[in-house]
XYZ file of C-alpha atoms in Angstrom:
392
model
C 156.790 170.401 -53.961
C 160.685 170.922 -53.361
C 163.438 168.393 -53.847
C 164.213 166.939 -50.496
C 167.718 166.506 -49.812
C 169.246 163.756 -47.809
C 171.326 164.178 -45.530
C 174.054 162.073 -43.672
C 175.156 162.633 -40.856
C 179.241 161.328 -39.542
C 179.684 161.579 -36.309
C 181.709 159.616 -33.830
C 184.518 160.268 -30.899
C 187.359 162.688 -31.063
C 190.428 160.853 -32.787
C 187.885 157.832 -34.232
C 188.712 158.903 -38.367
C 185.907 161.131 -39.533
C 187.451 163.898 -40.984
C 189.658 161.281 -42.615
C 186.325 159.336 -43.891
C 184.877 162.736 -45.111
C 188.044 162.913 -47.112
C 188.098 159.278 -48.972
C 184.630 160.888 -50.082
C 185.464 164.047 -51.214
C 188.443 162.740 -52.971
C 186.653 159.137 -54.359
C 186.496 159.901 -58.231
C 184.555 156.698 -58.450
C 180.554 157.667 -56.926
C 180.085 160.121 -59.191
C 178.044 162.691 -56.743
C 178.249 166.046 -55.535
C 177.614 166.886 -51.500
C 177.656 170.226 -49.595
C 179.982 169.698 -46.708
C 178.534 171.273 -43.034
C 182.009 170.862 -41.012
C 182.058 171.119 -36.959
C 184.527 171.549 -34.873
C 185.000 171.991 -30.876
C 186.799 175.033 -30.077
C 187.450 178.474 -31.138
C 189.330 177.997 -33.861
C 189.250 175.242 -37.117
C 191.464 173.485 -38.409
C 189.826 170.418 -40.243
C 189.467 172.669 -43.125
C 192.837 173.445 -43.531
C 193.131 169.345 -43.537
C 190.092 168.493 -45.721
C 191.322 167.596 -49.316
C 191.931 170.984 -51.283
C 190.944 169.984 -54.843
C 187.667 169.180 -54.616
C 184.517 170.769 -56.033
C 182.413 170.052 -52.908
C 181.151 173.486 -51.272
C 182.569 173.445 -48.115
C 180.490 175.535 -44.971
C 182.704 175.217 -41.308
C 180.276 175.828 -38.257
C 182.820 176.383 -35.556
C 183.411 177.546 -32.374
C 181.089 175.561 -30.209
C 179.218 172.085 -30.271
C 176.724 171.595 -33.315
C 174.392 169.595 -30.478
C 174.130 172.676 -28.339
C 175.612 176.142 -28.624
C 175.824 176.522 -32.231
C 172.558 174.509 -33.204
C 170.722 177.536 -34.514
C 173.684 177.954 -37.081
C 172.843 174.643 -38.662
C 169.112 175.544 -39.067
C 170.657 178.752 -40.432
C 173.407 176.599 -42.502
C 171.080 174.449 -43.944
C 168.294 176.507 -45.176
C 171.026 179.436 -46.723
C 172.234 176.304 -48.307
C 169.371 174.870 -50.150
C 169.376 177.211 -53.806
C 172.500 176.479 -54.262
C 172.161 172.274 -53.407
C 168.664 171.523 -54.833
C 170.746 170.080 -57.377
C 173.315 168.274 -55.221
C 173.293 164.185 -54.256
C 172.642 165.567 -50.644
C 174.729 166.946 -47.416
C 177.118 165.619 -45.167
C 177.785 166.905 -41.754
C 180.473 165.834 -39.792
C 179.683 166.741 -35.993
C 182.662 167.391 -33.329
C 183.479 164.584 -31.421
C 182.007 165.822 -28.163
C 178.332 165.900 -30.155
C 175.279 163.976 -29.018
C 173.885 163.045 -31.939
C 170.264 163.186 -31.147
C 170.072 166.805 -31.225
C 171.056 167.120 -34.529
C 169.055 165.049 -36.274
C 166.324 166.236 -34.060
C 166.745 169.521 -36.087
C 165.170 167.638 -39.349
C 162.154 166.842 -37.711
C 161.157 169.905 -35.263
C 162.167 172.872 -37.620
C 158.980 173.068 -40.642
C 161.504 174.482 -42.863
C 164.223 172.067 -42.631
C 161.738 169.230 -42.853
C 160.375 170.231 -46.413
C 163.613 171.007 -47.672
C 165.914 167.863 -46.203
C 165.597 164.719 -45.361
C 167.597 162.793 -42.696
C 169.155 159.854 -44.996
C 171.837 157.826 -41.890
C 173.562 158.801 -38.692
C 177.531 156.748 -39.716
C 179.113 156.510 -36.819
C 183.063 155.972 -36.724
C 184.799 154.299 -33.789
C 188.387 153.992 -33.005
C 189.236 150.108 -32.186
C 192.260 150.964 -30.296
C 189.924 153.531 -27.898
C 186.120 152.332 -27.953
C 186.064 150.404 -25.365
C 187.912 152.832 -22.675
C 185.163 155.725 -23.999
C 182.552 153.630 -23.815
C 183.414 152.848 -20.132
C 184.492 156.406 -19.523
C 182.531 157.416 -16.040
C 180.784 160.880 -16.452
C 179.607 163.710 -14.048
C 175.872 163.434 -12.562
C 173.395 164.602 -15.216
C 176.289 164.613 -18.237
C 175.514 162.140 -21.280
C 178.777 159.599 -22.339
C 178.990 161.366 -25.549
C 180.732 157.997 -27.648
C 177.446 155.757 -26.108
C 175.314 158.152 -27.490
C 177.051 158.026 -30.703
C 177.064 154.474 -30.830
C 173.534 154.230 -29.803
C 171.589 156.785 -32.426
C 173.980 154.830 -35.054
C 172.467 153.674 -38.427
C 175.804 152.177 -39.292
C 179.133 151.429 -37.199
C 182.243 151.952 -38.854
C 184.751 150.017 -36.603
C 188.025 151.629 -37.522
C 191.634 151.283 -37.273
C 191.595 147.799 -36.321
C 195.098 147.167 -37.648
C 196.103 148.371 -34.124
C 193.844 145.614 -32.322
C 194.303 141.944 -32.091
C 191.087 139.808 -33.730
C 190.229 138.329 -30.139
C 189.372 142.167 -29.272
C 187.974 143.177 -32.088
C 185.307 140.441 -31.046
C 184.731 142.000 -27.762
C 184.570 145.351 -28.712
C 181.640 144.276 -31.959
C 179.895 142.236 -28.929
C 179.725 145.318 -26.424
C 178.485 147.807 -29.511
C 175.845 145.036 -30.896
C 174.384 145.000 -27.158
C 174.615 149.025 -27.441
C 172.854 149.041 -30.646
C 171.968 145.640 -32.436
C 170.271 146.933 -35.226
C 173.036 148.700 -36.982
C 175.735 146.904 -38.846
C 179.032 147.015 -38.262
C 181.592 147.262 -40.966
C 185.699 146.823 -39.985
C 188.117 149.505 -41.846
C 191.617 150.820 -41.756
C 191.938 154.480 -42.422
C 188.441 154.750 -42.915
C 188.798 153.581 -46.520
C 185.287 152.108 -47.584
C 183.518 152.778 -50.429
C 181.062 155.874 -50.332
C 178.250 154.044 -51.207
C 178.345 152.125 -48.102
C 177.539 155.076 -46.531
C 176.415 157.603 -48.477
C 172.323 157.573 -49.692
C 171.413 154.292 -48.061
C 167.699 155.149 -46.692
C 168.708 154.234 -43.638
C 167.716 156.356 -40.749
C 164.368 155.056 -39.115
C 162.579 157.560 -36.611
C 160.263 154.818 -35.304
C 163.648 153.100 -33.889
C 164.860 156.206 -32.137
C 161.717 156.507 -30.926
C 161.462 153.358 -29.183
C 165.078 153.634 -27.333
C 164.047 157.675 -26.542
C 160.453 158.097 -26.419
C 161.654 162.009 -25.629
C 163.564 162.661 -28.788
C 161.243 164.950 -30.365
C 161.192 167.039 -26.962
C 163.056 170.525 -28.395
C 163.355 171.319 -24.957
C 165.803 168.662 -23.802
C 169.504 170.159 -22.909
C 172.690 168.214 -23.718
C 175.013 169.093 -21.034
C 179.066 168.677 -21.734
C 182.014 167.688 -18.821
C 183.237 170.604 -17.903
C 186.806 169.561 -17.606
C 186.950 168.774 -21.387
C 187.991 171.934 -22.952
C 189.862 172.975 -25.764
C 193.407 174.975 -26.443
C 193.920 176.949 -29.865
C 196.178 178.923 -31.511
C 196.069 180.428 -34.786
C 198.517 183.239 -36.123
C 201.604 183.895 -38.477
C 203.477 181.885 -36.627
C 206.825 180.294 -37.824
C 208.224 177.900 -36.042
C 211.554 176.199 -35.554
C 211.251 172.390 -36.397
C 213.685 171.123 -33.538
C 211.609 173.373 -30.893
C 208.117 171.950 -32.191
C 208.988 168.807 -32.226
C 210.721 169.018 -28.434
C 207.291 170.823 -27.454
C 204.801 168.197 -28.983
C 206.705 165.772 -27.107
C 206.564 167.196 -23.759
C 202.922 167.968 -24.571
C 202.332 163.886 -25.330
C 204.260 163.236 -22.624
C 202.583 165.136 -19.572
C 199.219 164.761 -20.919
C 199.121 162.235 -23.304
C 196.813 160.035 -21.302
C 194.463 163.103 -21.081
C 194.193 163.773 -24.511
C 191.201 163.150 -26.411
C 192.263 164.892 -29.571
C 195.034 167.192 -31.278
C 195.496 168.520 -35.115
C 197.476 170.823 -36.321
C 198.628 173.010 -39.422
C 202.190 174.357 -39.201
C 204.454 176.801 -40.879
C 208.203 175.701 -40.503
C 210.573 178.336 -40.845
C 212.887 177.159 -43.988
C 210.387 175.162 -45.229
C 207.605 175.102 -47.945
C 205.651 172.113 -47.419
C 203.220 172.149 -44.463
C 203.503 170.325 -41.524
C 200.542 168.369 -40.379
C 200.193 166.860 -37.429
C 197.364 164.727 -35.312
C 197.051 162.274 -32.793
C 194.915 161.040 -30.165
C 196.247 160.031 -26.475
C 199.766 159.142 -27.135
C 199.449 158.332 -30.354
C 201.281 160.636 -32.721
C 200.910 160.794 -36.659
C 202.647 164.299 -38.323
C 204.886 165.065 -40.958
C 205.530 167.612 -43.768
C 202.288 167.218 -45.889
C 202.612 166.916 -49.813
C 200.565 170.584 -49.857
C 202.967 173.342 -49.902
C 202.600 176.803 -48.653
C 201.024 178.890 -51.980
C 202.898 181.798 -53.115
C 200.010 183.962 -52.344
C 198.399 182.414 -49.312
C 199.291 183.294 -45.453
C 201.759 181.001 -44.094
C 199.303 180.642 -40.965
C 199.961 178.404 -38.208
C 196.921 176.244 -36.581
C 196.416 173.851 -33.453
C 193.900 172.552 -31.372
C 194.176 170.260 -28.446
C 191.383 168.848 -27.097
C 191.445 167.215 -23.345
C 190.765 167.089 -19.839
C 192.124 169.470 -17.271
C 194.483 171.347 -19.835
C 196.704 173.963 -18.846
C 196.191 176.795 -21.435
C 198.675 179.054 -20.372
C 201.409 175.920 -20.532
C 200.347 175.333 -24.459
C 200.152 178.576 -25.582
C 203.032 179.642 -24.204
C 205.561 175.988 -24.910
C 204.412 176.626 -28.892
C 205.358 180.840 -28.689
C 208.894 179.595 -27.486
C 208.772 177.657 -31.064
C 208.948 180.428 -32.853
C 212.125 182.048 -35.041
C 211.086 185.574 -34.950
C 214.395 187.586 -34.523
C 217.194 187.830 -37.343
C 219.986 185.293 -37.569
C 223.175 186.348 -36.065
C 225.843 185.051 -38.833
C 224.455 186.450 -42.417
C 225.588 183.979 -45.664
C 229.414 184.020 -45.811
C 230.452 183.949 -42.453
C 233.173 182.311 -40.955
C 231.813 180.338 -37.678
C 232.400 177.791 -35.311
C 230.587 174.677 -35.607
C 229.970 171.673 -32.688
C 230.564 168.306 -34.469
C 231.762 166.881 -31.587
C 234.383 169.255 -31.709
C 234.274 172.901 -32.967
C 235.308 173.171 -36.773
C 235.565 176.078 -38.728
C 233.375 176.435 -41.540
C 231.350 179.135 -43.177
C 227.723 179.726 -43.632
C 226.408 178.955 -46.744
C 222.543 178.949 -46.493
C 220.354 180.283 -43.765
C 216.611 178.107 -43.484
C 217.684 174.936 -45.352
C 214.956 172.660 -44.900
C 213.760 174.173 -41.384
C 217.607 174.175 -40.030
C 218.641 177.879 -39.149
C 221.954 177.587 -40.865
C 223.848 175.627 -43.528
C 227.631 175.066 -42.766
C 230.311 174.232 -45.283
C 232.898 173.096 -42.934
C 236.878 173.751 -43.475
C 238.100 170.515 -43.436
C 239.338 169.219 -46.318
C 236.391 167.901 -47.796
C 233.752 170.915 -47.603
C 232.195 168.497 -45.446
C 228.207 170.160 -44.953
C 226.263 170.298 -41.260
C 223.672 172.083 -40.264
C 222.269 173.784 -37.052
C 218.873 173.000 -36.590
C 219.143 176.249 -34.051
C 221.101 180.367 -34.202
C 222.077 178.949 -30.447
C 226.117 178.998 -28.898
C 225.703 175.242 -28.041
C 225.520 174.500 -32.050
C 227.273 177.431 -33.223
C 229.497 180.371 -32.269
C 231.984 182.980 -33.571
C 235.130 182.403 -34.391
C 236.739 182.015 -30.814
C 240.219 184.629 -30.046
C 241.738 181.094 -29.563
C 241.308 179.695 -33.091
């Protein structure tokens, strides 16, 4: 008989810290065990793996492009049994569902497919929650005959991770462990920040329990129960050799936060910054913004790619796509190294270009003053710098 693997399975709403969980694993030195990684993201195109820790040994698979509960299901049947030969001798599997995932459908798939079942075993459903968001997801009112994806999560949990709660005072960190205790009071409930636990607490515990899920959904073993999504959630991506002016980006993620922010359920992206070699990595749910130049630089032989995905209701594709293509420095620079110019310091000053794309700025100015004073222009525009005027 076959070595059955377990599997675990980290799911949990848009924005709530898996991917970041998946990467204290990866990354924790300290367990001493080796997973296959089955990675799932909502939309067309992925960008979790350009986030997930690159110096790990883990095998990592992506099933993209659609929700692992639903559309792509048959992939993770497929996933999981081209995986096996080359895991039989692995500590098991993780999968990390989108955010939009019912759970029940995917652990469904270790107990209604023969193959799967002799080959894997379902080990825990972790869900992660976000402290500062739970409560308004949990309340979240959905269209006739569409499933509240985070109760679902919370429900088919075998353990709660109740994160970020360094952005939640104690007395509502209370309510919010009373309303998912009368959701699920079987599964305990463990407080982090930044998902930092220890793997063990969630990784091979024997947890999972069919008998339990089969007492809250007598129909779970039903293969031919649909999971319907809200069809005003969608998803706007980009993904191209795109290099992009780090004044403009920044102006554009703010307006984007700004109109929408409140519709937001989740944005991530990977960024190439003209002038720059690090990458810039941003995220965020709602209006809550985390980015900055990453650590990771751009490899001398790797495509300096640019990545995004915003995830939300009622999204205007056309007004992403094309705010982020107005980002872009895709035409020479007027004033080549050497040239005299005129630059606004409050005043126009003479000074002469000395760099072009130092550290994302289009041009580096050594200015004719006395003290080869330096300023840069963050853009090749007249308001921050011009020829030399007839005048001067």
């Amino acid at each position: 008989m076959s070595k059955k693997i377990p599997v675990t399975i980290l799911t949990g709403f848009l924005g709530s810290g898996k991917t970041t969980l998946l990467n204290h694993i990866l990354g924790d030195q300290t367990h001493g065990m080796k997973f296959a990684v089955i990675e799932n993201e909502f939309g067309e195109i992925g960008v979790d793996e350009k986030v997930l820790s690159e110096v790990v040994d883990e095998e990592v698979i992506e099933v993209m492009n659609g929700c692992i509960c639903c559309t792509v299901r048959g992939d993770l049947v497929v996933a999981l049994k081209n995986l096996y030969k080359k895991v039989s001798q692995f500590d098991g599997v993780i999968i990390e569902t989108t955010g939009l995932a019912d759970p029940a459908p995917v652990c469904q798939t270790f107990f209604v497919d023969e193959d799967v079942q002799e080959k894997y075993v379902l080990d825990s459903v972790i869900t992660v929650t976000d402290a500062k968001h739970i409560l308004t997801r949990l309340a979240e009112v959905k269209p006739e005959g569409v499933e509240n994806e985070a109760v679902e999560q919370v429900v088919f949990a075998d353990k709660i991770l109740l994160n970020k709660i360094d952005l939640v005072e104690e007395s509502e960190l209370e309510e919010i462990e009373k309303k998912l205790k009368a959701l699920n009071p079987t599964a305990p409930i463990q407080r982090t920040t930044q998902s930092q636990i220890s793997p063990k607490d969630v990784l091979n515990i024997r947890a999972f329990e069919l008998q339990r899920v089969l007492d809250f959904d007598p129909e779970f073993l039903d293969d031919g129960a649909e999971h319907q999504h809200d069809t005003t959630v969608s998803s706007v991506a980009m993904k191209g050799e795109y290099h992009v002016n780090m004044l403009m980006l920044q102006k554009w993620i703010s307006r984007v936060i700004s109109d929408d922010g409140a519709s937001l359920y989740r944005y991530k992206g990977v960024i190439s910054v003209k002038g720059m070699d690090n990458k810039f990595i941003f995220q965020g749910v709602g209006m809550i913004f985390n980015g900055g130049f990453a650590e990771a630089k751009w490899k001398k032989n790797e495509t300096r790619e640019s990545r995004f995905v915003f995830i939300g209701k009622n999204l205007d594709h056309d007004f992403y796509r094309a705010g982020f293509l107005a980002c872009q420095e895709d035409k020479p620079l007027r004033f080549p190294v050497g040239t005299v110019v005129e630059a606004n310091t409050g005043k126009w000053t003479k000074g002469t270009v000395i760099q072009q794309w130092d550290e994302g700025n289009a041009y580096r100015i050594e200015l004719q003053d006395g003290a080869k004073t330096n300023v840069w222009a963050p853009i090749d525009v007249g308001a921050y710098v011009r020829p030399v005027s007839v005048e001067a």
